[in-house]
mmCIF file of C-alpha atoms in Angstrom:
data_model
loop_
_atom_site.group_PDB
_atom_site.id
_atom_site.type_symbol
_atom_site.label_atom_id
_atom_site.label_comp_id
_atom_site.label_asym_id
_atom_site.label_seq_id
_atom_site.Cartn_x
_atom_site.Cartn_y
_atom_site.Cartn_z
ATOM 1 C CA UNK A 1 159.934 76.780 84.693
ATOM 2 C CA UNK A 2 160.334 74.850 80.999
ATOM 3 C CA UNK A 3 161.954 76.779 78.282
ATOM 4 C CA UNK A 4 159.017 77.713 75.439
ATOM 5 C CA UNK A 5 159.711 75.343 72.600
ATOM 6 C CA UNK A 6 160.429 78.434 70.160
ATOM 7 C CA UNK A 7 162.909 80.012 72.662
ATOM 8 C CA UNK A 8 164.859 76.783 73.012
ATOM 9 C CA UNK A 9 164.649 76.051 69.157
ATOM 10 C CA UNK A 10 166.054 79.754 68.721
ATOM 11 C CA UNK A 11 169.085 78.940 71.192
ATOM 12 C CA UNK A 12 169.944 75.456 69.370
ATOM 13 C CA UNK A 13 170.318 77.438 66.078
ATOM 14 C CA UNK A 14 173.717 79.160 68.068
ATOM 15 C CA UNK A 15 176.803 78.822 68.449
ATOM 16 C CA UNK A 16 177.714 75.925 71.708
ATOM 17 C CA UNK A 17 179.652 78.948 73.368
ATOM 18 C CA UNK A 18 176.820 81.230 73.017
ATOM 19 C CA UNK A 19 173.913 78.673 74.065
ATOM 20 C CA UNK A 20 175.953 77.806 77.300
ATOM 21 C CA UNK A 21 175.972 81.907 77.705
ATOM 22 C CA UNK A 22 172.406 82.111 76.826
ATOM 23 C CA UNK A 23 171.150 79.250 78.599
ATOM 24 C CA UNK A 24 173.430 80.434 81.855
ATOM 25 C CA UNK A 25 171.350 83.382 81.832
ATOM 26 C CA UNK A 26 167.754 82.096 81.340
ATOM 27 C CA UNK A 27 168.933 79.611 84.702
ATOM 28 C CA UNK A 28 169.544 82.587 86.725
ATOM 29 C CA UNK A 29 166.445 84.292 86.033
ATOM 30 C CA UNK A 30 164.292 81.454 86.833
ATOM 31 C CA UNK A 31 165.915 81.180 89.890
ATOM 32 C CA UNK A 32 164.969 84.402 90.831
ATOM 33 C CA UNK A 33 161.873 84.640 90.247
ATOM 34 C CA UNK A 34 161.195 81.383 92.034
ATOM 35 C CA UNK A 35 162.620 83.284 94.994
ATOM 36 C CA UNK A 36 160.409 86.169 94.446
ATOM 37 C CA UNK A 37 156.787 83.707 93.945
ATOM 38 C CA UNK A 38 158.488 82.079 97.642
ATOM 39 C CA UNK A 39 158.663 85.261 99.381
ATOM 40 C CA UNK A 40 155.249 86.224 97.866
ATOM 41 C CA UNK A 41 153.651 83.242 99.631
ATOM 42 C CA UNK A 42 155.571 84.099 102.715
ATOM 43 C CA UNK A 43 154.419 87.496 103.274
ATOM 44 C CA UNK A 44 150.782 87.202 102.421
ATOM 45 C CA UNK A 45 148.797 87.489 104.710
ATOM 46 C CA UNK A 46 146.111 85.017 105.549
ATOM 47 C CA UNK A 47 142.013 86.173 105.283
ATOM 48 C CA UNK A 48 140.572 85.426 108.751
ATOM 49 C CA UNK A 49 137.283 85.243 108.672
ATOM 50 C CA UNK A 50 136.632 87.732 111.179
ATOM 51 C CA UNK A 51 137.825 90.774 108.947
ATOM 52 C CA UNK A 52 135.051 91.109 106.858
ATOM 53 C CA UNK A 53 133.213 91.241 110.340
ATOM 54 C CA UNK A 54 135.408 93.182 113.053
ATOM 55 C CA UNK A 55 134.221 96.178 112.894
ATOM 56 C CA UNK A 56 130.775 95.269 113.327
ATOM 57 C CA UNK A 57 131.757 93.432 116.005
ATOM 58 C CA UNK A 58 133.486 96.412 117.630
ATOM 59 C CA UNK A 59 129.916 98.165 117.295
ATOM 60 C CA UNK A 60 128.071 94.981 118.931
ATOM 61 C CA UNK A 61 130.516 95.716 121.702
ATOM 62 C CA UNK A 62 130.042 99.328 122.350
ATOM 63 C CA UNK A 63 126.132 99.249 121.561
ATOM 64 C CA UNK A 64 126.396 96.040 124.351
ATOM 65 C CA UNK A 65 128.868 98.048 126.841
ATOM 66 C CA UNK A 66 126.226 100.736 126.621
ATOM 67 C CA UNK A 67 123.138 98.644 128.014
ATOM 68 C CA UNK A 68 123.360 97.669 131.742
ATOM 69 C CA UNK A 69 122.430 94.171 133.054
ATOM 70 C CA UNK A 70 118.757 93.831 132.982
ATOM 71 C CA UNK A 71 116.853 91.213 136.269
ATOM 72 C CA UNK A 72 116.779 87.726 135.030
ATOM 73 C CA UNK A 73 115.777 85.929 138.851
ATOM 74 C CA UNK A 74 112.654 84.432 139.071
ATOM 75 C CA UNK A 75 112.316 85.831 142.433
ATOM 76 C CA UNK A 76 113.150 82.529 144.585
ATOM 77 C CA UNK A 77 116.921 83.882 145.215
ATOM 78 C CA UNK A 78 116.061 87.991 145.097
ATOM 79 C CA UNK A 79 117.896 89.776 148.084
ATOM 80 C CA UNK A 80 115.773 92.792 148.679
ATOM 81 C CA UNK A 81 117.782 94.264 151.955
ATOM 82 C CA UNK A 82 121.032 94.309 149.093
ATOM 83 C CA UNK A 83 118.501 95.655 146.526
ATOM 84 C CA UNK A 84 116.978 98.629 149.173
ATOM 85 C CA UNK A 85 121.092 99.359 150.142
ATOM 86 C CA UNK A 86 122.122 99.857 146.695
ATOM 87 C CA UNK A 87 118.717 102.059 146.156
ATOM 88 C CA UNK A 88 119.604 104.243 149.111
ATOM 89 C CA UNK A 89 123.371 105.000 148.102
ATOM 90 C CA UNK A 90 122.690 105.330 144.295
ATOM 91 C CA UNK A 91 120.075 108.040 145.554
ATOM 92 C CA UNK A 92 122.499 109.826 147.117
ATOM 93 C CA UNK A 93 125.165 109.916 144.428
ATOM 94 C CA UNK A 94 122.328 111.215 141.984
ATOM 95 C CA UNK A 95 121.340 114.026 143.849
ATOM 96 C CA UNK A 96 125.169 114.758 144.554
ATOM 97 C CA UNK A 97 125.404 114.690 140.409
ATOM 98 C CA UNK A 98 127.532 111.812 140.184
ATOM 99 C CA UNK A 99 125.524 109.687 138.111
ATOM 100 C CA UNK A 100 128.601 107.020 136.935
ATOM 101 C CA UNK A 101 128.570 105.482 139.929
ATOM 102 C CA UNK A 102 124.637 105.883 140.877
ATOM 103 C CA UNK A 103 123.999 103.834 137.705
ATOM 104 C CA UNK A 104 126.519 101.219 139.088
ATOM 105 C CA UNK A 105 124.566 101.350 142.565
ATOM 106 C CA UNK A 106 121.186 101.201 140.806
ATOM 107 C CA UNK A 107 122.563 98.367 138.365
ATOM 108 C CA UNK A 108 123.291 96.578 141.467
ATOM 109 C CA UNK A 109 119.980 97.055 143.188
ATOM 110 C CA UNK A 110 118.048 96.203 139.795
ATOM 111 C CA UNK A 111 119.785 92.708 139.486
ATOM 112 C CA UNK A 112 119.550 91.987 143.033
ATOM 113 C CA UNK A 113 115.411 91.766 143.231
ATOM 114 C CA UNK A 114 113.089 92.503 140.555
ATOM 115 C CA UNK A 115 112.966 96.015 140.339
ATOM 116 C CA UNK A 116 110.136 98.174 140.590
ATOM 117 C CA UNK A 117 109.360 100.759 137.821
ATOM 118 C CA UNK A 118 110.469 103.467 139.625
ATOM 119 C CA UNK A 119 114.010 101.849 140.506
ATOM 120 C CA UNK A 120 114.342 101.330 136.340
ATOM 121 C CA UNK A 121 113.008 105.067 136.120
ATOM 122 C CA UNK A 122 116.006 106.761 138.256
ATOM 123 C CA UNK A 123 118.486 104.409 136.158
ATOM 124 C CA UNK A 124 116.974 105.709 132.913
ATOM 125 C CA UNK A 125 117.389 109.204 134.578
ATOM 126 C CA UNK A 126 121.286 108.600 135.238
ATOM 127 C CA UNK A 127 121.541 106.630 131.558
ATOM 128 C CA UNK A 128 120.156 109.683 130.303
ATOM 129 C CA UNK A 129 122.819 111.590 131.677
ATOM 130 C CA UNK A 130 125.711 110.243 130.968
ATOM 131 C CA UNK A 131 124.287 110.488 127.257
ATOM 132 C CA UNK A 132 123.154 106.868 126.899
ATOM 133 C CA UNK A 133 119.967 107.522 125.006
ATOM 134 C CA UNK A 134 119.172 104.144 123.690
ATOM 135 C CA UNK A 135 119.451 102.480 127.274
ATOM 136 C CA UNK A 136 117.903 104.948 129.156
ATOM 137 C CA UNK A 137 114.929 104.300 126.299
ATOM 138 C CA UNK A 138 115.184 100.460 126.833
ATOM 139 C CA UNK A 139 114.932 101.354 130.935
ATOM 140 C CA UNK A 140 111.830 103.470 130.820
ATOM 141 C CA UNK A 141 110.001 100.621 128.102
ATOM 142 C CA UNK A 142 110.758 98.055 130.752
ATOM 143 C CA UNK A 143 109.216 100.560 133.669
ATOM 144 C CA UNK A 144 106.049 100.999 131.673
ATOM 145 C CA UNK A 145 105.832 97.817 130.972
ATOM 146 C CA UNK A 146 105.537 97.157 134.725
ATOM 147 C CA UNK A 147 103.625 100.591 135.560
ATOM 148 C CA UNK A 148 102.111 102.113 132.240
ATOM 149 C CA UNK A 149 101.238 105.146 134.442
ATOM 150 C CA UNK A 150 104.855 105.791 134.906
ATOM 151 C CA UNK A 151 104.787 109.739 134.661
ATOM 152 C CA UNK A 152 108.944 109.462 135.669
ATOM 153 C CA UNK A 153 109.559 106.916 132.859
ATOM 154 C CA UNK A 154 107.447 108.793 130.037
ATOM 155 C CA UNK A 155 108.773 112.004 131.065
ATOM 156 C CA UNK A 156 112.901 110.296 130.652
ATOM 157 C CA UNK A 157 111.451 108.968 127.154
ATOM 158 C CA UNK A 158 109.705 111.972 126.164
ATOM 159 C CA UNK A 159 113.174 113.910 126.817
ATOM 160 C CA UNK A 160 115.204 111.170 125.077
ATOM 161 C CA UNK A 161 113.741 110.929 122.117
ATOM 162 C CA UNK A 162 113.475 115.315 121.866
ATOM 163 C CA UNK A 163 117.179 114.610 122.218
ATOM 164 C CA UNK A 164 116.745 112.110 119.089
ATOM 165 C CA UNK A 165 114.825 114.857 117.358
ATOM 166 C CA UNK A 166 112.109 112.327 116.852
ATOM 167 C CA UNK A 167 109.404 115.078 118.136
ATOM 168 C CA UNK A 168 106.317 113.269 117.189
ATOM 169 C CA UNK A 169 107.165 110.030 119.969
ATOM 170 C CA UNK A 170 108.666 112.971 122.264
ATOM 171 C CA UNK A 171 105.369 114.930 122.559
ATOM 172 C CA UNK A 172 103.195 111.713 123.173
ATOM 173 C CA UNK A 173 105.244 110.558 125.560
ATOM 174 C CA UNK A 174 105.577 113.975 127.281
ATOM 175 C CA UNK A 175 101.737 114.798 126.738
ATOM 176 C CA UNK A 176 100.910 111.426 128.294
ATOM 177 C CA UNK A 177 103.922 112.325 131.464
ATOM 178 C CA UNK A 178 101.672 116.095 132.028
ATOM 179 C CA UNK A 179 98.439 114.211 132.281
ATOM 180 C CA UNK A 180 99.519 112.121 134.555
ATOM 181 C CA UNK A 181 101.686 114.469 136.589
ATOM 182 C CA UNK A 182 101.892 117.615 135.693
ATOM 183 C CA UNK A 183 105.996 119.103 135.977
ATOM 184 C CA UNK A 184 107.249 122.657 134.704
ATOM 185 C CA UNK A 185 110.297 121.175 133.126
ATOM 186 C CA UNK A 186 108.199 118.654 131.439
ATOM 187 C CA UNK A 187 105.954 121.553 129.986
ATOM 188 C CA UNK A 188 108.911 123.451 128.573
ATOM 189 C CA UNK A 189 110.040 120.402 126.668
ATOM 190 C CA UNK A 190 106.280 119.679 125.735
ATOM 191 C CA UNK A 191 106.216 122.987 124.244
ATOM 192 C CA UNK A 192 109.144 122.837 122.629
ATOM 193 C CA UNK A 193 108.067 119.244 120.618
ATOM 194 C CA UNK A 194 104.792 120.622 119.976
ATOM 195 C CA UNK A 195 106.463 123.380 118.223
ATOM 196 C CA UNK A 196 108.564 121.597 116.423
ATOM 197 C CA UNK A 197 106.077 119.331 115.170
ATOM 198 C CA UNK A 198 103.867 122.212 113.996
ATOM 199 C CA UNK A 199 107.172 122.963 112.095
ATOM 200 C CA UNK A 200 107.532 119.656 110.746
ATOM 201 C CA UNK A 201 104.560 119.168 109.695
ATOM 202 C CA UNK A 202 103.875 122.355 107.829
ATOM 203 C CA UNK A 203 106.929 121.660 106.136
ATOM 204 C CA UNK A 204 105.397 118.546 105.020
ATOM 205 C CA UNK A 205 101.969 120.211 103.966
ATOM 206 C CA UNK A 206 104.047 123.069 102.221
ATOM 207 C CA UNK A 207 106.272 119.673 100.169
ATOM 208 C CA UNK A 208 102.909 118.413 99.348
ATOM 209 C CA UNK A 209 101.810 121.656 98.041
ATOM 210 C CA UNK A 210 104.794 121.750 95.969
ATOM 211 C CA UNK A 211 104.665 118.516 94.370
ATOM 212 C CA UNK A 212 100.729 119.276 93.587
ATOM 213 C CA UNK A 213 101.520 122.413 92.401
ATOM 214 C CA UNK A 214 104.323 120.784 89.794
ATOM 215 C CA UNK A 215 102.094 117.934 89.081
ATOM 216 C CA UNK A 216 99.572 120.935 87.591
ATOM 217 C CA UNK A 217 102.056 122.668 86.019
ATOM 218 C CA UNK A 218 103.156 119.471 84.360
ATOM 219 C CA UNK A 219 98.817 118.765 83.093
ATOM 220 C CA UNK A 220 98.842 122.559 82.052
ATOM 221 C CA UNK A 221 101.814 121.888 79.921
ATOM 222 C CA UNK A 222 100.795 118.957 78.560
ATOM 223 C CA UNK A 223 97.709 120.031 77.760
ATOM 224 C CA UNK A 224 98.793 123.321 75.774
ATOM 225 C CA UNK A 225 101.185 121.054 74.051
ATOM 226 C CA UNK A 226 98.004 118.733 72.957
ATOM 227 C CA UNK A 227 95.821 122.496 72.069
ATOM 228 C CA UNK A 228 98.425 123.587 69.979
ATOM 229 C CA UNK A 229 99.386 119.822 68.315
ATOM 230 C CA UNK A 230 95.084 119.980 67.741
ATOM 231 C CA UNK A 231 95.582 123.556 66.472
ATOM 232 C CA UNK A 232 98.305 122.230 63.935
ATOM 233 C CA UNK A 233 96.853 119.401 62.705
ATOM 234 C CA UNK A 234 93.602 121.362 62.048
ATOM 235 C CA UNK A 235 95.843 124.083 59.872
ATOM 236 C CA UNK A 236 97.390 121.820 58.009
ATOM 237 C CA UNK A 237 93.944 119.662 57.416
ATOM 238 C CA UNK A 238 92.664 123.228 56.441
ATOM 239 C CA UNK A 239 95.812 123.752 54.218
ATOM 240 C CA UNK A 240 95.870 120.422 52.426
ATOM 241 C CA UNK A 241 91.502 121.169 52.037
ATOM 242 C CA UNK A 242 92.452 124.622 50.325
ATOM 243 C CA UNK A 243 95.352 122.918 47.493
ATOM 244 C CA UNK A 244 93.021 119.917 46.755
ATOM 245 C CA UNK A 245 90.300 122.631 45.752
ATOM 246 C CA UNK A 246 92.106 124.735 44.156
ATOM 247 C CA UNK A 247 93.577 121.855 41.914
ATOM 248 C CA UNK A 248 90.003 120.519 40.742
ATOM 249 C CA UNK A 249 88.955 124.442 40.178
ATOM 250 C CA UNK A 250 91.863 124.656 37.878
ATOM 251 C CA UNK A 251 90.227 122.020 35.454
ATOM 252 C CA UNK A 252 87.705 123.532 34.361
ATOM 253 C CA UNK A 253 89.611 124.333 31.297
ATOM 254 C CA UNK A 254 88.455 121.236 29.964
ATOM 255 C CA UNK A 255 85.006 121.859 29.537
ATOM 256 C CA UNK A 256 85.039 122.819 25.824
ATOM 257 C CA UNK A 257 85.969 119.324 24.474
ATOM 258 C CA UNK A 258 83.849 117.501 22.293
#
């Protein structure tokens, strides 16, 4: 670090005792604060580029860890004996309640032959569950999508998304799982949409309402603001009339000039 020229010009004005002193003490300090800018560098850390994006990451992961393997064969290597094992023993540990390890049993049947809808139906059920909503959703889309008459798979959909609170999708999908197959459970949760639609959407009819009924309030206002601005202008028209006539009247003094 160089000595500003009006600093050094102020030392050489002093005595050679004192500059020595003076100068002795300006060394030191730059000394230590060239220590302090090294440790600086030292203990910064370095940005990684993967900050800014970790935590999203993390979320990729647990969205990912989430959503069970999905088939991907194309049928020529599909072991259906495996596939009709893993069926049979996931079965069992669903009706037993243990769904954790019937969604590891169905997993394992659905990725060793192509499943069937009903095979990706029981997984959604287990998904569903264990409180995976958005896989057991992604299950039952891929069971329709084999069998659109799935009544199992839009039943597990209807109840997923009434879980969501998205009541509109939940009472198609339920309404579409009754006319198919009718199931008491399945009519309790119907219900229970339907009335929370109704609820929804006289909430929305009653918001509607409301904003009509301000947008009127706001034209009435506006238009007794206009009457009386009219009314205004037309008294002091009337006003300005009355002192213009009364000013010629008061000429009529004048008439007795030769």
């Amino acid at each position: 670090m160089t000595t500003p020229s009006n600093v050094a010009e102020a030392i050489s004005k002093l005595d050679a005792s004192d500059q020595d002193a003076v100068n002795g003490y300006i060394d030191g300090l730059q000394s230590k604060i060239s220590d302090l800018e090294s440790e600086l560098r030292e203990f910064k850390p370095e940005e990684s580029p993967q900050d800014s994006t970790s935590s999203a990451v993390a979320d990729e992961g647990e969205e990912d860890a989430d959503m069970p393997p999905m088939y991907s064969g194309d049928g020529s290597s599909d072991d259906f004996d495996k596939a009709t094992e893993a069926k049979m023993a996931a079965s069992d540990l669903k009706s037993s309640g243990n769904y954790a390890e019937a969604l590891e049993k169905y997993t394992e049947a659905v990725l060793a032959a192509e499943p069937s809808a009903l095979l990706l139906a029981n997984r959604a059920t287990c998904l569903f569950k264990l409180g995976k909503y958005a896989a057991a959703a992604r299950d039952c889309d891929a069971a329709l999508s084999r069998n659109p008459d799935s009544a199992k798979s839009l039943r597990i959909r209807g109840e997923v998304n009434l879980k969501l609170e998205k009541y509109h999708e939940a009472r198609k999908d339920l309404s579409a799982s009754q006319a198919i197959d009718w199931d008491s459970e399945a009519g309790q949760m119907l219900k229970e949409a339907t009335t929370k639609c109704a609820e929804m959407d006289a909430a929305k009819v009653k918001e509607r309402n409301d904003e009509e009924e301000k947008k009127q309030e706001k034209l009435r206002k506006k238009a007794e603001e206009i009457r009386k601005a009219q009314e205004e202008a037309k008294r002091e028209a009337e006003e300005e009339k009355r002192k213009s006539s009364g000013g010629m009247g008061g000429m009529g003094g004048i008439g007795g000039m030769p």
